[in-house]
Coordinates of C-alpha atoms and ligand atoms in Angstrom, one line a residue:
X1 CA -83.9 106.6 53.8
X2 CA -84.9 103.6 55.7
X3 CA -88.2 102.5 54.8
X4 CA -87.7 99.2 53.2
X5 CA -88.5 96.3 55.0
X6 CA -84.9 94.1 55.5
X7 CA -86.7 90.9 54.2
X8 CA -87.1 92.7 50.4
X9 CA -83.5 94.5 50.5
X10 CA -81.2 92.8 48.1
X11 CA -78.2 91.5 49.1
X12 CA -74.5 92.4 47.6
X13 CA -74.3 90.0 44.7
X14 CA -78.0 90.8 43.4
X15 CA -77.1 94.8 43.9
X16 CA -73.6 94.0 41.5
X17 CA -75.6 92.7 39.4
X18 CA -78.5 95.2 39.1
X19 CA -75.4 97.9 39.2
X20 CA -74.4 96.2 35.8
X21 CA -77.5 95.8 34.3
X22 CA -78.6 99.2 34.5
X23 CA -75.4 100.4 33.4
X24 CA -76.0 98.6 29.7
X25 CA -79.2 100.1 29.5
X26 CA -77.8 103.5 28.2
X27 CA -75.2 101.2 26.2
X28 CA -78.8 99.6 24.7
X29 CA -80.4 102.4 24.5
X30 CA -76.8 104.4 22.6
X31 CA -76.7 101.2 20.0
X32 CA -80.2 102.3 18.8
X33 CA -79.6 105.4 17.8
X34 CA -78.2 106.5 14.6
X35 CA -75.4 108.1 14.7
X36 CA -72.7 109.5 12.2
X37 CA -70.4 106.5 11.5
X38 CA -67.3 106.4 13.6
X39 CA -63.9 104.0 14.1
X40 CA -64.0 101.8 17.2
X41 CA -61.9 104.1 19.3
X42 CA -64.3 106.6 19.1
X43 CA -67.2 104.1 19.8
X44 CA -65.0 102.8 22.3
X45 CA -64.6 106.4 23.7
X46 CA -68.4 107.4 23.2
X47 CA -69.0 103.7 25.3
X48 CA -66.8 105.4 28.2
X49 CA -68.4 108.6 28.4
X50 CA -71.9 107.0 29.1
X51 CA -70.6 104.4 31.5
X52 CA -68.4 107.2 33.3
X53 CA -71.4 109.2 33.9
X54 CA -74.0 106.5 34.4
X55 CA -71.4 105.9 37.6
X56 CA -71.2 109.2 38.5
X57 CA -75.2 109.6 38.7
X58 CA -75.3 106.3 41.1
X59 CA -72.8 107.7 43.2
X60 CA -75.7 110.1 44.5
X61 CA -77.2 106.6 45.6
X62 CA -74.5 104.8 47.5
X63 CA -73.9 107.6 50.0
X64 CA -75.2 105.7 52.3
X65 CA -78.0 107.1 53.1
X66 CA -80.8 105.3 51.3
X67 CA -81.7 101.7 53.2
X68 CA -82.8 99.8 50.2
X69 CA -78.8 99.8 48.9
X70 CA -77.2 100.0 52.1
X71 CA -79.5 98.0 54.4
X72 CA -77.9 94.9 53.4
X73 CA -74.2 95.7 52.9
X74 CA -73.6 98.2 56.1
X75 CA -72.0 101.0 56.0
X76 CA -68.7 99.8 55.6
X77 CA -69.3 98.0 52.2
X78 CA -71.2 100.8 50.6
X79 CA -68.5 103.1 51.6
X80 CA -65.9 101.2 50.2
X81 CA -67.9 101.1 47.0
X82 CA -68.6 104.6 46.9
X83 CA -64.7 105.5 47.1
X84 CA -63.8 102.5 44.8
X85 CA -66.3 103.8 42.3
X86 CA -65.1 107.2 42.3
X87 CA -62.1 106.0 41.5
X88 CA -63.5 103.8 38.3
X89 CA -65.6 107.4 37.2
X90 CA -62.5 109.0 37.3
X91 CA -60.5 106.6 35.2
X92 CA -63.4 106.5 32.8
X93 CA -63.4 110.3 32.4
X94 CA -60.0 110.0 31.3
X95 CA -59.8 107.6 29.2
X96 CA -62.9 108.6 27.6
X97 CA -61.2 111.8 26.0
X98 CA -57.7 109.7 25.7
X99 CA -59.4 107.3 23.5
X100 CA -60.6 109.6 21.2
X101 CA -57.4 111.2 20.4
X102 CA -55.2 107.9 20.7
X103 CA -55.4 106.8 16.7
X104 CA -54.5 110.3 15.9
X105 CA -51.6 110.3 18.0
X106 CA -50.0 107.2 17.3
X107 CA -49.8 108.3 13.7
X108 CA -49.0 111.7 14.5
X109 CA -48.0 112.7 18.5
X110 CA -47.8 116.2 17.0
X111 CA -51.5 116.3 15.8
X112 CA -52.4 114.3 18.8
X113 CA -51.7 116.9 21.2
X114 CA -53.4 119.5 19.0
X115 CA -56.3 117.2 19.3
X116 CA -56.2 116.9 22.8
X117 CA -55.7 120.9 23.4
X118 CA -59.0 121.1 21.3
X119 CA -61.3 119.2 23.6
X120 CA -59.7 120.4 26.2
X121 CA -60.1 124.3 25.5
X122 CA -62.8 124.4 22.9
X123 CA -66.0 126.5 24.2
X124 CA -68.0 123.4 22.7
X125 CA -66.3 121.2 25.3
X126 CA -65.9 122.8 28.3
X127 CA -69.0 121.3 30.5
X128 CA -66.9 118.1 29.9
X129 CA -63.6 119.6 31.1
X130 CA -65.7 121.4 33.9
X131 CA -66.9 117.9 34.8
X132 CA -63.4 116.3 34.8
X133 CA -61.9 118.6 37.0
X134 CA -65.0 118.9 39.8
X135 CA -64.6 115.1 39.9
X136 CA -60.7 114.9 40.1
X137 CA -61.0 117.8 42.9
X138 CA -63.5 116.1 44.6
X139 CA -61.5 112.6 44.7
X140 CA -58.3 114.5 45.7
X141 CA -60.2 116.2 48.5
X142 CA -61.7 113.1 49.8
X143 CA -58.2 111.1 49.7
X144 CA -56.9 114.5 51.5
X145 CA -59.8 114.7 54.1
X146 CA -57.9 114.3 56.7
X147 CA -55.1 116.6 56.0
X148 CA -57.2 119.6 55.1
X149 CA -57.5 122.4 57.5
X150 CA -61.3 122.3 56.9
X151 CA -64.4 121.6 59.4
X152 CA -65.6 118.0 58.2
X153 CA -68.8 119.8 57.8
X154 CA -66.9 122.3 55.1
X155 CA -65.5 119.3 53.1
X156 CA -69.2 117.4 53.2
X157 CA -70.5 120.5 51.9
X158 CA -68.0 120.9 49.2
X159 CA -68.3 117.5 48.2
X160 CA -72.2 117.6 47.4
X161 CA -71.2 120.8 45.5
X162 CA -69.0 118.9 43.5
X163 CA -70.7 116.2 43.0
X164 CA -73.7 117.7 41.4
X165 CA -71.4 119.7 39.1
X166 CA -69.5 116.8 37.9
X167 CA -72.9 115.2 37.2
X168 CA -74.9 118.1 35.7
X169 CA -72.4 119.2 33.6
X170 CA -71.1 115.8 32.5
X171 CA -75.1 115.3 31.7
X172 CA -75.2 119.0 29.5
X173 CA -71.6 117.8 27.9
X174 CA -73.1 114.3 26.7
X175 CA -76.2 116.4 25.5
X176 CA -74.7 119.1 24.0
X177 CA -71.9 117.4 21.6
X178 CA -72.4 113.2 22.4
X179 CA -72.3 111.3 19.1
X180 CA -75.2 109.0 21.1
X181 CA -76.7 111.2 23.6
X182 CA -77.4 114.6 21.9
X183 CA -80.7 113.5 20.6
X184 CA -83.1 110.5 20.6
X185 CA -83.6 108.2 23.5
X186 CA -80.9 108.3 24.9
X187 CA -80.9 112.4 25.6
X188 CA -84.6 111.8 27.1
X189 CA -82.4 108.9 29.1
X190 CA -80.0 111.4 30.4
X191 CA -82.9 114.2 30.9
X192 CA -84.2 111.5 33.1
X193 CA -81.3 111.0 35.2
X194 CA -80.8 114.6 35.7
X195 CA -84.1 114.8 37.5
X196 CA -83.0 111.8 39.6
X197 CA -80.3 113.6 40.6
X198 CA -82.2 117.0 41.5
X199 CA -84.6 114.8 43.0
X200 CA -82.3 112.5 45.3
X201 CA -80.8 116.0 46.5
X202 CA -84.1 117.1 47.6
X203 CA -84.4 113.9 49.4
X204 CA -81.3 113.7 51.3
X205 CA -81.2 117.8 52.2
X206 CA -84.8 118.9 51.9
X207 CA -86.9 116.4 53.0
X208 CA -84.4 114.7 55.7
X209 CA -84.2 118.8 56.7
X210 CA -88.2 119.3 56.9
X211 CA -88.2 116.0 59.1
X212 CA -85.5 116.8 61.4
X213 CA -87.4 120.1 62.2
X214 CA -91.0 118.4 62.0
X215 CA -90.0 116.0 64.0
X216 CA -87.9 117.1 67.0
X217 CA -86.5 115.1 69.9
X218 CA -85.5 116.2 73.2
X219 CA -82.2 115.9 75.3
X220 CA -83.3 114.3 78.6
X221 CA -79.9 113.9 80.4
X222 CA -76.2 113.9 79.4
X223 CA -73.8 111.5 81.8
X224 CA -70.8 111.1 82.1
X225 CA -69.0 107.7 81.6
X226 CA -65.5 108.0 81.0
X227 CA -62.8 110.7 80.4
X228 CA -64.5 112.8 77.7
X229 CA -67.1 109.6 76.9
X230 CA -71.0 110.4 77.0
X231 CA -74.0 108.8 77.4
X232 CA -77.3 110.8 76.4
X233 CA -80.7 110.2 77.0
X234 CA -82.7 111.3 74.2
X235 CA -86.4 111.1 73.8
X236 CA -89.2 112.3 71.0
X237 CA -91.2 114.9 71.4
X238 CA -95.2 114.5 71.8
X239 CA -96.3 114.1 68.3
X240 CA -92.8 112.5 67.3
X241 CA -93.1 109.0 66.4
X242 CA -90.6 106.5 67.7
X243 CA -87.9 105.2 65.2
X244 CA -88.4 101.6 64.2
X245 CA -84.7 100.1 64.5
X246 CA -83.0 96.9 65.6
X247 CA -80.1 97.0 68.4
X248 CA -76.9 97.5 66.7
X249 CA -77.7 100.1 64.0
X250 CA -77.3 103.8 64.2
X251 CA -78.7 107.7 63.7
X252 CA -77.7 110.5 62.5
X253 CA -77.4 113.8 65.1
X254 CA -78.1 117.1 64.3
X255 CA -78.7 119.6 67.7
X256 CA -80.2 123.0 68.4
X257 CA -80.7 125.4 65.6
X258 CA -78.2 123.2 63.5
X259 CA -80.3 120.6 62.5
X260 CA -79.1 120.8 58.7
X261 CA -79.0 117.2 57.1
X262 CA -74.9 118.5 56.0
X263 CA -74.2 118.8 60.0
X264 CA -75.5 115.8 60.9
X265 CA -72.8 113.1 62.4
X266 CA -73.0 108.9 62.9
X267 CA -73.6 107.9 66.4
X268 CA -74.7 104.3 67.2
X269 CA -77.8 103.3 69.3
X270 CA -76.6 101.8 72.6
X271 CA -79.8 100.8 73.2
X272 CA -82.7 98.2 73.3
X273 CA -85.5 98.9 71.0
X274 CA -87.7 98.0 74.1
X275 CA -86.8 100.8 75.7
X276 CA -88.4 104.4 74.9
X277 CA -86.0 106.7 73.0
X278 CA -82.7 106.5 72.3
X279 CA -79.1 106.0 74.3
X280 CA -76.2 107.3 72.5
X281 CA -72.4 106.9 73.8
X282 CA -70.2 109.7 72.3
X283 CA -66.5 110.0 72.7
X284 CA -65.5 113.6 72.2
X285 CA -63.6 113.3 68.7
X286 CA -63.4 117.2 67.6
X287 CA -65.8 120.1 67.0
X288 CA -69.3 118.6 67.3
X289 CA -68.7 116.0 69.6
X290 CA -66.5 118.0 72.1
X291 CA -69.4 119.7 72.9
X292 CA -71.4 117.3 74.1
X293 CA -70.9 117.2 77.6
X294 CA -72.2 120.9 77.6
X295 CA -75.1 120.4 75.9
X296 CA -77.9 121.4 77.8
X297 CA -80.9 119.4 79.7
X298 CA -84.1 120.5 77.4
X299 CA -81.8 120.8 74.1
X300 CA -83.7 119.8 70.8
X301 CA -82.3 117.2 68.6
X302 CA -82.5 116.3 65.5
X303 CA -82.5 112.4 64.7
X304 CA -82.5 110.7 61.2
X305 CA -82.6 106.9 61.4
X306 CA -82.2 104.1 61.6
X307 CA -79.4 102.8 59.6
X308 CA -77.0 99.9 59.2
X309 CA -77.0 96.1 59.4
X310 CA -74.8 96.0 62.4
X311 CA -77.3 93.7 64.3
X312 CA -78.0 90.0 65.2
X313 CA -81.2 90.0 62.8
X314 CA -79.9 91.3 59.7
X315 CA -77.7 88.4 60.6
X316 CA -79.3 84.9 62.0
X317 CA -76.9 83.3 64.1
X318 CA -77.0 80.1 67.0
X319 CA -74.2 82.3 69.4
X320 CA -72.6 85.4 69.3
X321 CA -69.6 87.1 70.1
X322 CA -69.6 90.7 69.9
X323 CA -66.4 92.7 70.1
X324 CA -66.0 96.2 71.4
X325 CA -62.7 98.7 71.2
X326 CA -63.2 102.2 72.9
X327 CA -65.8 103.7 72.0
X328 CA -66.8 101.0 69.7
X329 CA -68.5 99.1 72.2
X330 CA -71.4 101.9 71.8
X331 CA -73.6 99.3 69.5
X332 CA -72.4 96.4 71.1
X333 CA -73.7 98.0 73.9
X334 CA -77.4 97.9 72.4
X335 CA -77.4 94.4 71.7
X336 CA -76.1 93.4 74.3
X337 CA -78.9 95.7 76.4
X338 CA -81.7 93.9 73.6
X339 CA -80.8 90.9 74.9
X340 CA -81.3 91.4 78.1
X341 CA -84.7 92.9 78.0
X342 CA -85.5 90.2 75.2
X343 CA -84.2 87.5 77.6
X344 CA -82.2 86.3 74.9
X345 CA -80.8 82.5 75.2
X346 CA -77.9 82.5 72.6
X347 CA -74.9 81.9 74.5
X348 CA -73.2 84.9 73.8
X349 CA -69.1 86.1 74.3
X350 CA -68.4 89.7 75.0
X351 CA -64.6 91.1 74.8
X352 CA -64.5 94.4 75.5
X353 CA -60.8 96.5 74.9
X354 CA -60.2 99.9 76.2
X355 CA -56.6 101.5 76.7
X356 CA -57.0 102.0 80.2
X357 CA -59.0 100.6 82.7
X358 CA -60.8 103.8 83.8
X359 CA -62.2 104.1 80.8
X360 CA -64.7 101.1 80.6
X361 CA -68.0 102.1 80.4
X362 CA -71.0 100.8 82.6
X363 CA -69.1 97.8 83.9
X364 CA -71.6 97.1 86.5
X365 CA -74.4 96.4 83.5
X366 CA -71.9 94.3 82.0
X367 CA -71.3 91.9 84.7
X368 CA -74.7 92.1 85.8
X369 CA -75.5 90.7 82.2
X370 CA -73.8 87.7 83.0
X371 CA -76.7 86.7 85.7
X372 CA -79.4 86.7 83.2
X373 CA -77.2 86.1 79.7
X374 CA -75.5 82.8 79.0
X375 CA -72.3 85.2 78.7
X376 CA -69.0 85.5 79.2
X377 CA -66.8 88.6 79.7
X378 CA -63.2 89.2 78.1
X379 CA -62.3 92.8 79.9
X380 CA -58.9 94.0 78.4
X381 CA -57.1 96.8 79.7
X382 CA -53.6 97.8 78.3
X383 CA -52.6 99.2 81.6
X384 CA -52.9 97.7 84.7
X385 CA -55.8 96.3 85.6
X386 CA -57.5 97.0 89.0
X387 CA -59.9 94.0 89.2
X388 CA -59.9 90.4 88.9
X389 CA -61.9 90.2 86.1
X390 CA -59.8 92.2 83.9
X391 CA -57.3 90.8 81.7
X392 CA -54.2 93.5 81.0
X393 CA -53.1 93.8 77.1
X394 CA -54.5 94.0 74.0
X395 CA -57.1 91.1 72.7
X396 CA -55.1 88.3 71.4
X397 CA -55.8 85.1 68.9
X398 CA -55.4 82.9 72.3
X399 CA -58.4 85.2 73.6
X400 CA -60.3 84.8 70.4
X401 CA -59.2 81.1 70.8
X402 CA -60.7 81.2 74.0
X403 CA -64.0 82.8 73.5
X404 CA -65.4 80.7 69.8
X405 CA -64.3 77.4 72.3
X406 CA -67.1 74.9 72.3
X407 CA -69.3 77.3 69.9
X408 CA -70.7 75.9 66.6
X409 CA -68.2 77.8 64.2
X410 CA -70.7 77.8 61.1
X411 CA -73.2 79.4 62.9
X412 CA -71.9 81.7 65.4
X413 CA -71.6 85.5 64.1
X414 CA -68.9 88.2 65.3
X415 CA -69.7 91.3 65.5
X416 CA -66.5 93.6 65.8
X417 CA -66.9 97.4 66.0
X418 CA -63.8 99.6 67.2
X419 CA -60.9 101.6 65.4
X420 CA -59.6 100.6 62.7
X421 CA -56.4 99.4 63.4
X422 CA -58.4 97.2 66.0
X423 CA -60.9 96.2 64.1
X424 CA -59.0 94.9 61.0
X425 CA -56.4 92.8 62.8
X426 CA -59.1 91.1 65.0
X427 CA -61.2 90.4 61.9
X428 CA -58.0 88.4 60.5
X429 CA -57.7 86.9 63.4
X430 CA -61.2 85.7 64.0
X431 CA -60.5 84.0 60.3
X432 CA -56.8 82.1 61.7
X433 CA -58.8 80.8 64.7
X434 CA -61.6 79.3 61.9
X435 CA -64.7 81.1 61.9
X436 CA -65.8 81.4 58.0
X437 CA -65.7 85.0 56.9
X438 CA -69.3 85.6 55.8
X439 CA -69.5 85.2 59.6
X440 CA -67.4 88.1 60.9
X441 CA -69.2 91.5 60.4
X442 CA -67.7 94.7 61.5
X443 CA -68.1 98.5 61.4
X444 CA -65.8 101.5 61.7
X445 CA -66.3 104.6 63.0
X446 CA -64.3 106.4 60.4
X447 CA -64.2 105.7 56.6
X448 CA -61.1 107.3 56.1
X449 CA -59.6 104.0 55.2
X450 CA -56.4 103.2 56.6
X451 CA -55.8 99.4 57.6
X452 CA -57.3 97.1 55.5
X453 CA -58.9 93.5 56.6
X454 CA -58.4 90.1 54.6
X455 CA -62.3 91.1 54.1
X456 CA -61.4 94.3 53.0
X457 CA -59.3 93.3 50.4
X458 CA -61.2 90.3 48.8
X459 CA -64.1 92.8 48.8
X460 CA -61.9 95.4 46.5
X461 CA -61.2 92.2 44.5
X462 CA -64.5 91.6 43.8
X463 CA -65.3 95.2 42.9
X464 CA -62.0 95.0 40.6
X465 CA -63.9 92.0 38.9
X466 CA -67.0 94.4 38.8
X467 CA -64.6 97.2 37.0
X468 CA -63.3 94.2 34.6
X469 CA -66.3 93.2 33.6
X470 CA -67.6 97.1 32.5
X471 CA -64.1 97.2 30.6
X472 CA -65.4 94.2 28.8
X473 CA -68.8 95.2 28.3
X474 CA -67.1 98.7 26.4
X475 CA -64.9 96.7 24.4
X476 CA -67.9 95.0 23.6
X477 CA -69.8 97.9 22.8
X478 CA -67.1 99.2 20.0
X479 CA -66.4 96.0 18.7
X480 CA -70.0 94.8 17.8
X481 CA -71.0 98.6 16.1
Ligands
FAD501 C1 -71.6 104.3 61.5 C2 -70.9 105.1 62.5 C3 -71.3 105.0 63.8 C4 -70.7 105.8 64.8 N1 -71.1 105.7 66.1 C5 -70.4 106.4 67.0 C6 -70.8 106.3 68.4 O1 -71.7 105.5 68.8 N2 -70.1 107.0 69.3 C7 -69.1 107.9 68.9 O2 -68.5 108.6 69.8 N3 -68.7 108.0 67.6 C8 -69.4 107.3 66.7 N4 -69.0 107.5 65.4 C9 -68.0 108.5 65.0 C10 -68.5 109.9 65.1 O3 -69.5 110.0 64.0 C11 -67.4 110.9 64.8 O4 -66.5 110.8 65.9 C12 -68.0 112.3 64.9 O5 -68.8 112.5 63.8 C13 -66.8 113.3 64.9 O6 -67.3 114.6 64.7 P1 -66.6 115.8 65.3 O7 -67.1 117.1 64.6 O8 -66.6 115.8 66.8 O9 -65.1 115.6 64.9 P2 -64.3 116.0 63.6 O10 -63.0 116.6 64.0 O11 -65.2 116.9 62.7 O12 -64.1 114.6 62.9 C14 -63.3 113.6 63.3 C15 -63.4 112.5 62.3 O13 -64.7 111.9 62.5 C16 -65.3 111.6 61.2 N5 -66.5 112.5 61.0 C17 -66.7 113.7 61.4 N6 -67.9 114.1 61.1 C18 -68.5 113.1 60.5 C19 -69.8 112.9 59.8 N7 -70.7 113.9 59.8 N8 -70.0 111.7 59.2 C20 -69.1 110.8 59.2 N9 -67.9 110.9 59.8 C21 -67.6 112.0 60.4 C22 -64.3 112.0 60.1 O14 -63.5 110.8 59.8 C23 -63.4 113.0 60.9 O15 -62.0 112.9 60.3 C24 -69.6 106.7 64.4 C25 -69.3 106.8 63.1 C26 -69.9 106.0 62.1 C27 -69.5 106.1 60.7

């Protein structure tokens, strides 16, 4: 959901810290409660179990999809969250039953086992083993995604499933047998949460689903503008009201009788808010997009948006370079368009990669951009190149060298989008040739992961801190009861 303005969004550092904040609350909430006395494994296991599913309830949040959490991150940082946490839940989950048995099997491994085979087979129990095993098949699914033999559409649809079952029987387990959360504030707490959970799922599939069909757009023309690359021309239908979005951030699709928030796929706007409707450049990629090209003049869409920060005013800058790979250069495309019709003065550097020449797309605006832009073109081509202007190879840290020459490094902004592979190495590279790295801002097309940046990996550093830190706050919790 989108409707925040970007001015009151809160940036990463105040989210981490809300994220931690509301996560003692039902630590606050537990250490007022009475509850039968325990040793500090089992408060330290009890502290687990409402941290693990406090972080499996947020999950539901950092999908992405709502703009007051994601508006100022992008969708590659919230993404990387949302797996990272995942991964935290999961660990907690664990642990959580691990702890409890732990004293009784270091004095007795025999009894310890027995104790574990209780929890985990005892009727009493079982919504906490149900909710263990949906989240450790929904991580494994996600880590297998692209190995499965499933439509991405079958694994997104699975994945909700799973989700709510982790979280709705994780909340029954804590109400049903939690030392803290059976009764009290704490169970109202969890009540609470349960209905923030129903009613988030409403949001995202009900509401996004009465929308898409309230509010239909049209397909005015589909062109083609390079092997198996698309360009459509969507507009909204009378009665539809424009989207309010900045050049650089993206929609979700839906088409025809399909328009189902769970079939909806990521495209960016290669577009000018000026201009009415929407411009969308899609590279045919499997099922849903290989249909595009024979998708029909007349066909009604289904548009959800805007999203991202992927955009020159979510982040101020004196100059810009802006970075495309394949079909990457779809929302570099938009700004670059904005500009234009905003008659933008930033001097602004454009390198633009594709693996062979034929495949550039709407050269001719590019260079005509250079008659009204203070701009510069880097055309790459890894075979060889047909025209002067084109430079054969891949982009290079002489290239990069090249284009931040005579910019002010501390205030000009890169904005790299592209495969991964491209994306990461250029993003180290932008850092070797000096430009700070709050300064280089990218987005992938895939969040299957792969290739990780510099960026990438102080930014699982930090969330690692962010994991230490809730370790500390249990510990905490167990030793102060
Ligand atoms: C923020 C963002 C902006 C994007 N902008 C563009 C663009 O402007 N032009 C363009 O051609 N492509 C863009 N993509 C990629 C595009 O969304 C996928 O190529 C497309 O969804 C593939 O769908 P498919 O059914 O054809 O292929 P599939 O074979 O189903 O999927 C191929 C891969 O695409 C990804 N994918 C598939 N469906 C989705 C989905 N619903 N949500 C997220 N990822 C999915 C998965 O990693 C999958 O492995 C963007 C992706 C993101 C995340």
């Amino acid at each position: 959901m989108t409707d925040m303005p970007s001015a009151l969004r809160p940036s990463g550092p105040v989210l981490a810290g809300l994220y931690l904040l509301a996560a003692l609350f039902p630590l606050v909430l537990a250490r007022m409660q009475s509850a039968a006395p325990m040793d500090r494994w089992e408060y330290a296991a009890a502290a687990m179990g409402i941290v693990a599913l406090w972080g499996m309830a947020v999950q539901f949040v950092t999908s992405g999809r709502f703009g007051a959490i994601s508006g100022r991150l992008g969708i590659d940082k919230i993404m990387a969250f949302h797996k990272l946490a995942a991964l935290w839940v999961l660990l907690a989950l664990v642990l959580h039953t691990l702890i409890y048995v732990l004293p009784t099997w270091l004095d007795d491994p025999d009894l310890g086992w027995i104790r574990l085979r209780f929890y985990l087979t005892d009727p009493a129990y079982r919504s906490g083993v149900i909710s263990l095993g949906a989240v450790t098949v929904l991580i494994v699914t996600s880590l297998l995604l692209d190995r499965l033999p499933w439509p991405y559409e079958a694994w997104r649809g699975t994945h909700l499933l799973l989700g709510m079952i982790a979280a709705l029987t994780g909340l029954h387990h804590a109400s049903a047998v939690g030392r803290f959360s059976a009764d009290g504030a704490l169970a109202w707490f969890w009540a609470l949460v349960a209905l923030a959970i129903l009613g988030v799922v409403t949001v995202l599939y009900g509401w996004r689903w009465w929308l898409l069909h309230r509010r239909p757009w049209r397909l005015k023309s589909v062109t083609k503008r390079a092997d198996r690359m698309w360009e459509l021309d969507i507009q909204p239908d009378p009665g539809t009201p424009r989207i309010p979005y900045h050049a650089g951030q993206f929609v979700w699709m839906t088409e025809g009788g399909r328009r189902f928030p769970l079939f909806d796929h990521p495209f960016s706007i290669a577009d000018s808010p000026k201009r009415e409707g929407l411009s969308l450049l899609i590279k045919e990629a499997g099922d849903f997009t290989s249909q595009i090209g024979n998708l029909p003049e007349g066909r009604i869409i289904g548009i959800d948006g805007p999203y991202g920060e992927f955009t020159l005013e979510a982040h101020g800058t004196d100059a810009v370079l802006l970075i495309g790979g394949g079909v990457g250069i779809a929302p570099i495309l938009g700004i670059l368009r904005d500009m234009v019709a905003r008659g933008d003065k930033r001097p602004v550097r454009l390198a633009y990669a594709v693996g062979a020449a034929h495949n550039f797309v709407c050269l001719d605006e590019l260079r005509a951009a250079t008659e009204t832009l203070d701009l510069q073109l880097w055309l790459l081509s890894e075979d060889p190149s047909d025209t002067a202007d084109m430079i054969r190879g891949r982009l290079t840290q002489a290239h990069l060298s090249e284009m931040v020459n005579g910019l002010p490094q501390d205030t000009t902004k890169a904005l790299i989008c592209g495969p991964g592979p491209m994306v990461v190495a250029v993003s180290d590279m932008l850092l070797d040739v000096g430009l700070p790295m709050r300064n280089v801002i990218y987005e992938r097309f895939d969040y299957a992961g792969g290739a990780r940046s510099r960026q990438d990996r102080m930014r699982t550093a930090r969330m690692l801190g962010l994991g230490a830190i809730f370790l500390a706050i249990v510990s905490g919790f167990a030793l102060t009861m």
